[in-house]
PDB file of C-alpha atoms in Angstrom:
ATOM      1  CA  MET A  22      43.379  87.466  64.151  1.00  0.00           C
ATOM      2  CA  ALA A  23      46.526  86.085  65.791  1.00  0.00           C
ATOM      3  CA  SER A  24      47.537  87.472  69.186  1.00  0.00           C
ATOM      4  CA  ARG A  25      50.772  89.402  69.531  1.00  0.00           C
ATOM      5  CA  TYR A  26      52.994  89.155  72.584  1.00  0.00           C
ATOM      6  CA  TRP A  27      55.844  91.219  73.956  1.00  0.00           C
ATOM      7  CA  VAL A  28      58.514  89.405  75.926  1.00  0.00           C
ATOM      8  CA  VAL A  29      59.924  91.787  78.514  1.00  0.00           C
ATOM      9  CA  SER A  30      62.996  91.083  80.631  1.00  0.00           C
ATOM     10  CA  LEU A  31      63.319  93.158  83.807  1.00  0.00           C
ATOM     11  CA  PRO A  32      66.245  93.343  86.276  1.00  0.00           C
ATOM     12  CA  VAL A  33      65.604  91.761  89.656  1.00  0.00           C
ATOM     13  CA  GLN A  34      66.613  93.921  92.618  1.00  0.00           C
ATOM     14  CA  ASN A  35      65.010  92.295  95.649  1.00  0.00           C
ATOM     15  CA  SER A  36      63.036  89.357  94.332  1.00  0.00           C
ATOM     16  CA  ALA A  37      61.339  88.247  91.113  1.00  0.00           C
ATOM     17  CA  ALA A  38      57.972  88.280  92.887  1.00  0.00           C
ATOM     18  CA  SER A  39      58.335  91.957  93.865  1.00  0.00           C
ATOM     19  CA  VAL A  40      59.242  92.935  90.289  1.00  0.00           C
ATOM     20  CA  TRP A  41      56.235  91.046  88.990  1.00  0.00           C
ATOM     21  CA  ASN A  42      53.898  92.732  91.469  1.00  0.00           C
ATOM     22  CA  ARG A  43      55.273  96.178  90.654  1.00  0.00           C
ATOM     23  CA  LEU A  44      54.821  95.587  86.933  1.00  0.00           C
ATOM     24  CA  GLN A  45      51.192  94.573  87.457  1.00  0.00           C
ATOM     25  CA  GLU A  46      50.580  97.700  89.538  1.00  0.00           C
ATOM     26  CA  GLN A  47      52.059  99.999  86.906  1.00  0.00           C
ATOM     27  CA  ILE A  48      50.061  98.423  84.088  1.00  0.00           C
ATOM     28  CA  SER A  49      46.866  98.614  86.128  1.00  0.00           C
ATOM     29  CA  LYS A  50      47.564 102.244  87.146  1.00  0.00           C
ATOM     30  CA  HIS A  51      47.698 103.398  83.551  1.00  0.00           C
ATOM     31  CA  SER A  52      44.488 101.509  82.756  1.00  0.00           C
ATOM     32  CA  PHE A  53      46.084  99.393  80.083  1.00  0.00           C
ATOM     33  CA  ASP A  54      43.641  96.629  79.272  1.00  0.00           C
ATOM     34  CA  THR A  55      46.512  94.232  78.700  1.00  0.00           C
ATOM     35  CA  PRO A  56      46.740  90.794  80.271  1.00  0.00           C
ATOM     36  CA  LEU A  57      50.086  89.893  81.796  1.00  0.00           C
ATOM     37  CA  TYR A  58      51.616  86.433  81.880  1.00  0.00           C
ATOM     38  CA  ARG A  59      54.657  85.382  83.787  1.00  0.00           C
ATOM     39  CA  PHE A  60      57.217  83.562  81.652  1.00  0.00           C
ATOM     40  CA  ASN A  61      58.795  81.343  84.267  1.00  0.00           C
ATOM     41  CA  ILE A  62      62.480  80.637  83.680  1.00  0.00           C
ATOM     42  CA  PRO A  63      64.209  78.473  86.298  1.00  0.00           C
ATOM     43  CA  ASN A  64      67.565  79.308  87.832  1.00  0.00           C
ATOM     44  CA  LEU A  65      70.202  78.104  85.388  1.00  0.00           C
ATOM     45  CA  ARG A  66      73.891  77.354  85.799  1.00  0.00           C
ATOM     46  CA  VAL A  67      75.536  80.563  84.662  1.00  0.00           C
ATOM     47  CA  GLY A  68      79.148  79.459  85.028  1.00  0.00           C
ATOM     48  CA  THR A  69      82.059  81.856  84.914  1.00  0.00           C
ATOM     49  CA  LEU A  70      81.885  85.381  83.559  1.00  0.00           C
ATOM     50  CA  ASP A  71      84.186  84.481  80.660  1.00  0.00           C
ATOM     51  CA  SER A  72      82.042  81.538  79.613  1.00  0.00           C
ATOM     52  CA  LEU A  73      78.905  83.684  79.905  1.00  0.00           C
ATOM     53  CA  LEU A  74      80.426  86.417  77.691  1.00  0.00           C
ATOM     54  CA  ALA A  75      81.495  83.843  75.104  1.00  0.00           C
ATOM     55  CA  LEU A  76      78.033  82.300  75.146  1.00  0.00           C
ATOM     56  CA  SER A  77      76.454  85.736  74.786  1.00  0.00           C
ATOM     57  CA  ASP A  78      78.220  86.195  71.443  1.00  0.00           C
ATOM     58  CA  ASP A  79      77.114  82.758  70.240  1.00  0.00           C
ATOM     59  CA  LEU A  80      73.531  83.390  71.312  1.00  0.00           C
ATOM     60  CA  VAL A  81      73.243  86.123  68.670  1.00  0.00           C
ATOM     61  CA  LYS A  82      73.992  83.560  65.944  1.00  0.00           C
ATOM     62  CA  SER A  83      71.768  80.917  67.525  1.00  0.00           C
ATOM     63  CA  ASN A  84      68.901  83.363  67.851  1.00  0.00           C
ATOM     64  CA  SER A  85      69.200  84.344  64.173  1.00  0.00           C
ATOM     65  CA  PHE A  86      69.247  80.681  63.174  1.00  0.00           C
ATOM     66  CA  VAL A  87      66.176  79.759  65.232  1.00  0.00           C
ATOM     67  CA  GLU A  88      64.325  82.818  63.951  1.00  0.00           C
ATOM     68  CA  SER A  89      65.225  81.948  60.357  1.00  0.00           C
ATOM     69  CA  VAL A  90      63.900  78.387  60.705  1.00  0.00           C
ATOM     70  CA  SER A  91      60.723  79.682  62.352  1.00  0.00           C
ATOM     71  CA  HIS A  92      60.115  82.015  59.409  1.00  0.00           C
ATOM     72  CA  LYS A  93      60.663  79.128  56.970  1.00  0.00           C
ATOM     73  CA  ILE A  94      58.021  77.088  58.768  1.00  0.00           C
ATOM     74  CA  ARG A  95      55.641  80.066  58.808  1.00  0.00           C
ATOM     75  CA  ARG A  96      56.105  80.703  55.081  1.00  0.00           C
ATOM     76  CA  GLN A  97      55.523  77.037  54.277  1.00  0.00           C
ATOM     77  CA  ILE A  98      52.329  76.996  56.337  1.00  0.00           C
ATOM     78  CA  GLU A  99      51.121  80.156  54.588  1.00  0.00           C
ATOM     79  CA  GLU A 100      51.910  78.592  51.198  1.00  0.00           C
ATOM     80  CA  LEU A 101      49.948  75.446  52.068  1.00  0.00           C
ATOM     81  CA  GLU A 102      47.035  77.564  53.269  1.00  0.00           C
ATOM     82  CA  ARG A 103      47.127  79.608  50.055  1.00  0.00           C
ATOM     83  CA  VAL A 104      47.167  76.520  47.831  1.00  0.00           C
ATOM     84  CA  SER A 105      44.503  74.638  49.782  1.00  0.00           C
ATOM     85  CA  GLY A 106      42.326  77.656  50.520  1.00  0.00           C
ATOM     86  CA  ILE A 107      42.014  76.442  54.105  1.00  0.00           C
ATOM     87  CA  GLU A 108      43.313  78.497  57.016  1.00  0.00           C
ATOM     88  CA  SER A 109      44.825  76.340  59.728  1.00  0.00           C
ATOM     89  CA  SER A 110      43.721  77.073  63.250  1.00  0.00           C
ATOM     90  CA  SER A 111      45.244  74.082  64.966  1.00  0.00           C
ATOM     91  CA  LEU A 112      48.948  74.940  65.101  1.00  0.00           C
ATOM     92  CA  SER A 113      50.523  73.739  68.298  1.00  0.00           C
ATOM     93  CA  VAL A 114      53.791  73.369  70.191  1.00  0.00           C
ATOM     94  CA  ASP A 115      54.285  69.832  71.473  1.00  0.00           C
ATOM     95  CA  GLY A 116      50.543  69.317  71.169  1.00  0.00           C
ATOM     96  CA  VAL A 117      49.681  72.516  73.052  1.00  0.00           C
ATOM     97  CA  PRO A 118      48.028  75.536  71.310  1.00  0.00           C
ATOM     98  CA  VAL A 119      50.541  78.315  70.698  1.00  0.00           C
ATOM     99  CA  ASP A 120      48.738  80.871  72.884  1.00  0.00           C
ATOM    100  CA  THR A 121      48.514  78.407  75.757  1.00  0.00           C
ATOM    101  CA  TYR A 122      52.167  77.426  75.358  1.00  0.00           C
ATOM    102  CA  LEU A 123      53.266  81.064  75.641  1.00  0.00           C
ATOM    103  CA  THR A 124      50.943  82.172  78.424  1.00  0.00           C
ATOM    104  CA  ARG A 125      51.449  79.047  80.551  1.00  0.00           C
ATOM    105  CA  PHE A 126      55.046  78.313  79.706  1.00  0.00           C
ATOM    106  CA  VAL A 127      56.678  75.515  81.670  1.00  0.00           C
ATOM    107  CA  TRP A 128      60.379  74.726  81.395  1.00  0.00           C
ATOM    108  CA  ASP A 129      60.979  71.206  80.032  1.00  0.00           C
ATOM    109  CA  GLU A 130      63.277  69.865  82.723  1.00  0.00           C
ATOM    110  CA  ALA A 131      63.496  66.420  81.100  1.00  0.00           C
ATOM    111  CA  LYS A 132      64.716  67.831  77.795  1.00  0.00           C
ATOM    112  CA  TYR A 133      66.832  70.680  79.186  1.00  0.00           C
ATOM    113  CA  PRO A 134      68.011  69.835  82.746  1.00  0.00           C
ATOM    114  CA  THR A 135      68.647  72.977  84.766  1.00  0.00           C
ATOM    115  CA  MET A 136      71.757  71.362  86.236  1.00  0.00           C
ATOM    116  CA  SER A 137      73.343  71.261  82.769  1.00  0.00           C
ATOM    117  CA  PRO A 138      75.704  74.088  81.805  1.00  0.00           C
ATOM    118  CA  LEU A 139      74.126  76.843  79.744  1.00  0.00           C
ATOM    119  CA  ARG A 140      76.386  75.890  76.829  1.00  0.00           C
ATOM    120  CA  GLU A 141      74.879  72.383  76.717  1.00  0.00           C
ATOM    121  CA  ILE A 142      71.332  73.753  76.820  1.00  0.00           C
ATOM    122  CA  VAL A 143      71.986  76.207  73.985  1.00  0.00           C
ATOM    123  CA  ASP A 144      73.727  73.528  71.904  1.00  0.00           C
ATOM    124  CA  GLY A 145      70.812  71.164  72.542  1.00  0.00           C
ATOM    125  CA  ILE A 146      68.289  73.733  71.329  1.00  0.00           C
ATOM    126  CA  HIS A 147      70.428  74.478  68.267  1.00  0.00           C
ATOM    127  CA  THR A 148      70.712  70.771  67.425  1.00  0.00           C
ATOM    128  CA  LEU A 149      66.963  70.275  67.797  1.00  0.00           C
ATOM    129  CA  VAL A 150      66.138  73.226  65.540  1.00  0.00           C
ATOM    130  CA  ALA A 151      68.680  72.036  62.961  1.00  0.00           C
ATOM    131  CA  LYS A 152      66.936  68.651  62.878  1.00  0.00           C
ATOM    132  CA  ILE A 153      63.582  70.378  62.449  1.00  0.00           C
ATOM    133  CA  GLU A 154      65.017  72.333  59.520  1.00  0.00           C
ATOM    134  CA  ASP A 155      66.316  69.126  57.908  1.00  0.00           C
ATOM    135  CA  ASP A 156      62.934  67.442  58.383  1.00  0.00           C
ATOM    136  CA  LEU A 157      61.236  70.485  56.866  1.00  0.00           C
ATOM    137  CA  LYS A 158      63.477  70.312  53.781  1.00  0.00           C
ATOM    138  CA  VAL A 159      62.639  66.629  53.290  1.00  0.00           C
ATOM    139  CA  ARG A 160      58.908  67.190  53.701  1.00  0.00           C
ATOM    140  CA  VAL A 161      58.906  70.214  51.377  1.00  0.00           C
ATOM    141  CA  ALA A 162      60.803  68.234  48.737  1.00  0.00           C
ATOM    142  CA  GLU A 163      58.308  65.362  49.051  1.00  0.00           C
ATOM    143  CA  TYR A 164      55.386  67.797  48.847  1.00  0.00           C
ATOM    144  CA  ASN A 165      56.780  69.538  45.767  1.00  0.00           C
ATOM    145  CA  ASN A 166      57.406  66.169  44.105  1.00  0.00           C
ATOM    146  CA  VAL A 167      53.829  65.009  44.723  1.00  0.00           C
ATOM    147  CA  ARG A 168      52.490  68.381  43.614  1.00  0.00           C
ATOM    148  CA  SER A 169      54.511  68.205  40.385  1.00  0.00           C
ATOM    149  CA  GLN A 170      53.221  64.698  39.698  1.00  0.00           C
ATOM    150  CA  LEU A 171      49.654  65.823  40.339  1.00  0.00           C
ATOM    151  CA  ASN A 172      50.076  68.819  38.027  1.00  0.00           C
ATOM    152  CA  ALA A 173      51.486  66.524  35.336  1.00  0.00           C
ATOM    153  CA  ILE A 174      48.475  64.209  35.682  1.00  0.00           C
ATOM    154  CA  ASN A 175      46.093  67.174  35.495  1.00  0.00           C
ATOM    155  CA  ARG A 176      47.858  68.478  32.395  1.00  0.00           C
ATOM    156  CA  LYS A 177      47.573  65.086  30.732  1.00  0.00           C
ATOM    157  CA  GLN A 178      43.894  64.889  31.560  1.00  0.00           C
ATOM    158  CA  SER A 179      42.783  68.439  30.941  1.00  0.00           C
ATOM    159  CA  GLY A 180      45.710  70.326  29.383  1.00  0.00           C
ATOM    160  CA  SER A 181      46.131  71.320  25.772  1.00  0.00           C
ATOM    161  CA  LEU A 182      46.757  68.732  23.066  1.00  0.00           C
ATOM    162  CA  ALA A 183      50.463  69.542  23.285  1.00  0.00           C
ATOM    163  CA  VAL A 184      50.737  67.977  26.751  1.00  0.00           C
ATOM    164  CA  ARG A 185      47.666  65.841  27.465  1.00  0.00           C
ATOM    165  CA  ASP A 186      47.172  62.116  27.025  1.00  0.00           C
ATOM    166  CA  LEU A 187      45.752  61.481  23.547  1.00  0.00           C
ATOM    167  CA  SER A 188      44.692  57.867  23.982  1.00  0.00           C
ATOM    168  CA  ASN A 189      41.113  58.747  24.953  1.00  0.00           C
ATOM    169  CA  LEU A 190      40.729  60.917  21.842  1.00  0.00           C
ATOM    170  CA  VAL A 191      41.656  58.232  19.316  1.00  0.00           C
ATOM    171  CA  LYS A 192      39.412  55.318  18.314  1.00  0.00           C
ATOM    172  CA  PRO A 193      40.683  52.041  16.854  1.00  0.00           C
ATOM    173  CA  GLU A 194      39.034  52.844  13.520  1.00  0.00           C
ATOM    174  CA  ASP A 195      41.144  56.019  13.298  1.00  0.00           C
ATOM    175  CA  ILE A 196      44.303  53.926  13.070  1.00  0.00           C
ATOM    176  CA  ILE A 197      45.403  52.041   9.979  1.00  0.00           C
ATOM    177  CA  THR A 198      47.998  49.351  10.539  1.00  0.00           C
ATOM    178  CA  SER A 199      49.412  46.842   8.110  1.00  0.00           C
ATOM    179  CA  GLU A 200      52.699  45.244   7.212  1.00  0.00           C
ATOM    180  CA  HIS A 201      53.892  48.455   5.575  1.00  0.00           C
ATOM    181  CA  LEU A 202      51.555  51.277   6.709  1.00  0.00           C
ATOM    182  CA  VAL A 203      51.399  53.161  10.005  1.00  0.00           C
ATOM    183  CA  THR A 204      49.220  55.974  11.268  1.00  0.00           C
ATOM    184  CA  LEU A 205      50.827  58.859  13.104  1.00  0.00           C
ATOM    185  CA  LEU A 206      49.128  61.518  15.199  1.00  0.00           C
ATOM    186  CA  ALA A 207      50.021  65.144  14.600  1.00  0.00           C
ATOM    187  CA  VAL A 208      49.312  68.050  16.952  1.00  0.00           C
ATOM    188  CA  VAL A 209      48.950  71.148  14.788  1.00  0.00           C
ATOM    189  CA  PRO A 210      48.560  74.758  15.998  1.00  0.00           C
ATOM    190  CA  LYS A 211      45.088  75.939  15.019  1.00  0.00           C
ATOM    191  CA  TYR A 212      46.474  78.823  12.993  1.00  0.00           C
ATOM    192  CA  SER A 213      48.558  76.326  10.968  1.00  0.00           C
ATOM    193  CA  GLN A 214      45.788  73.925   9.974  1.00  0.00           C
ATOM    194  CA  LYS A 215      45.616  75.155   6.398  1.00  0.00           C
ATOM    195  CA  ASP A 216      49.387  74.832   6.122  1.00  0.00           C
ATOM    196  CA  TRP A 217      49.196  71.265   7.458  1.00  0.00           C
ATOM    197  CA  LEU A 218      46.492  70.188   5.032  1.00  0.00           C
ATOM    198  CA  ALA A 219      48.351  71.767   2.123  1.00  0.00           C
ATOM    199  CA  SER A 220      51.771  70.329   2.950  1.00  0.00           C
ATOM    200  CA  TYR A 221      51.560  67.029   4.854  1.00  0.00           C
ATOM    201  CA  GLU A 222      51.442  64.941   1.641  1.00  0.00           C
ATOM    202  CA  THR A 223      54.739  66.424   0.479  1.00  0.00           C
ATOM    203  CA  LEU A 224      56.700  66.420   3.729  1.00  0.00           C
ATOM    204  CA  THR A 225      58.270  63.154   2.598  1.00  0.00           C
ATOM    205  CA  SER A 226      57.663  60.453   0.029  1.00  0.00           C
ATOM    206  CA  TYR A 227      55.202  57.569   0.442  1.00  0.00           C
ATOM    207  CA  VAL A 228      52.513  59.528   2.312  1.00  0.00           C
ATOM    208  CA  VAL A 229      49.020  58.238   1.562  1.00  0.00           C
ATOM    209  CA  PRO A 230      47.148  61.052  -0.238  1.00  0.00           C
ATOM    210  CA  ARG A 231      44.153  62.563   1.551  1.00  0.00           C
ATOM    211  CA  SER A 232      44.812  60.333   4.575  1.00  0.00           C
ATOM    212  CA  SER A 233      44.873  63.127   7.176  1.00  0.00           C
ATOM    213  CA  LYS A 234      41.753  63.282   9.330  1.00  0.00           C
ATOM    214  CA  LEU A 235      40.792  65.792  12.017  1.00  0.00           C
ATOM    215  CA  LEU A 236      40.040  64.018  15.308  1.00  0.00           C
ATOM    216  CA  TYR A 237      39.811  66.768  17.919  1.00  0.00           C
ATOM    217  CA  GLU A 238      40.347  70.487  18.543  1.00  0.00           C
ATOM    218  CA  ASP A 239      40.906  72.613  21.625  1.00  0.00           C
ATOM    219  CA  ASN A 240      41.514  76.341  21.978  1.00  0.00           C
ATOM    220  CA  GLU A 241      45.113  76.106  20.763  1.00  0.00           C
ATOM    221  CA  TYR A 242      45.684  72.917  18.782  1.00  0.00           C
ATOM    222  CA  ALA A 243      44.055  70.434  16.415  1.00  0.00           C
ATOM    223  CA  LEU A 244      44.722  66.682  16.379  1.00  0.00           C
ATOM    224  CA  TYR A 245      45.147  65.042  12.967  1.00  0.00           C
ATOM    225  CA  THR A 246      46.008  61.564  11.771  1.00  0.00           C
ATOM    226  CA  VAL A 247      48.206  60.835   8.781  1.00  0.00           C
ATOM    227  CA  THR A 248      48.952  57.461   7.183  1.00  0.00           C
ATOM    228  CA  LEU A 249      52.232  56.630   5.460  1.00  0.00           C
ATOM    229  CA  PHE A 250      54.741  53.869   4.891  1.00  0.00           C
ATOM    230  CA  GLY A 251      56.460  52.920   8.127  1.00  0.00           C
ATOM    231  CA  ARG A 252      59.948  53.130   6.606  1.00  0.00           C
ATOM    232  CA  VAL A 253      59.607  56.895   6.065  1.00  0.00           C
ATOM    233  CA  ALA A 254      57.992  57.671   9.461  1.00  0.00           C
ATOM    234  CA  ASP A 255      61.210  59.104  10.957  1.00  0.00           C
ATOM    235  CA  ASN A 256      61.783  61.365   7.945  1.00  0.00           C
ATOM    236  CA  PHE A 257      58.197  62.552   8.165  1.00  0.00           C
ATOM    237  CA  ARG A 258      58.516  63.416  11.864  1.00  0.00           C
ATOM    238  CA  ILE A 259      61.663  65.457  11.248  1.00  0.00           C
ATOM    239  CA  ALA A 260      60.122  67.382   8.352  1.00  0.00           C
ATOM    240  CA  ALA A 261      56.919  67.987  10.333  1.00  0.00           C
ATOM    241  CA  ARG A 262      58.776  69.357  13.347  1.00  0.00           C
ATOM    242  CA  GLU A 263      60.665  71.792  11.122  1.00  0.00           C
ATOM    243  CA  LYS A 264      57.292  73.269  10.116  1.00  0.00           C
ATOM    244  CA  GLY A 265      56.043  73.470  13.728  1.00  0.00           C
ATOM    245  CA  PHE A 266      53.911  70.310  13.760  1.00  0.00           C
ATOM    246  CA  GLN A 267      54.294  67.942  16.716  1.00  0.00           C
ATOM    247  CA  VAL A 268      54.667  64.372  15.482  1.00  0.00           C
ATOM    248  CA  GLY A 269      56.631  61.951  17.603  1.00  0.00           C
ATOM    249  CA  GLU A 270      56.881  58.512  19.116  1.00  0.00           C
ATOM    250  CA  LYS A 271      54.424  59.381  21.871  1.00  0.00           C
ATOM    251  CA  PHE A 272      51.784  60.139  19.230  1.00  0.00           C
ATOM    252  CA  VAL A 273      52.092  56.747  17.557  1.00  0.00           C
ATOM    253  CA  MET A 274      49.284  54.282  18.344  1.00  0.00           C
ATOM    254  CA  GLN A 275      49.307  50.732  17.111  1.00  0.00           C
ATOM    255  CA  VAL A 276      46.141  48.695  17.451  1.00  0.00           C
ATOM    256  CA  ASP A 277      45.833  44.938  17.093  1.00  0.00           C
ATOM    257  CA  LEU A 278      42.859  44.260  14.865  1.00  0.00           C
TER     258      LEU A 278
END
């Protein structure tokens, strides 16, 4: 179970050390079994009162933005954990475990110099988070693209006859090819098999009688062959589709004998 932390800001009257000691005493007095950690913030350049008030208004927007990006990252992690079935326990901040980062926080002087105006520090944080959000969008798009490709491959390999690759279901001897004849593959709903067998010879002219052969069935569809003159293949496909049979270019297989 993840730890929860409260960040408490207290006014300093005499010194920060005295406030910290008093807080520890009060917590201990009431027997709260709660560990305390000091979140050390260095002295920053406050600037003028006007600039501080203006920055205070902007901080509300910046805080909402940072919080929004953090929630996006959290939701994406939860989605990846749900899909993979693996719960991640190695999340970190700059290579440091989250709990350690919070309880032993150290200001990054190199990234955010304390001599810089507060405005520059806030803008720097905002820019960094915006870049993280952009990187997240790119990575999510790449992940969704790969996932879609993988799903398409899985459908072709194990999906219904309407979407899967049919090449491994058809043998060379199932296909008749000649100067004038072609063999088409038809995916027929299982409830329409009788209709197919009764009508395929009359969907167009020049269909070879009794040429349809059942090759494979799944829970929803049946795969049939039909042989006809190549010059009427397009007319046959159109007529078949009107009756709910799937016959198209992707179902045509030509074999060199």
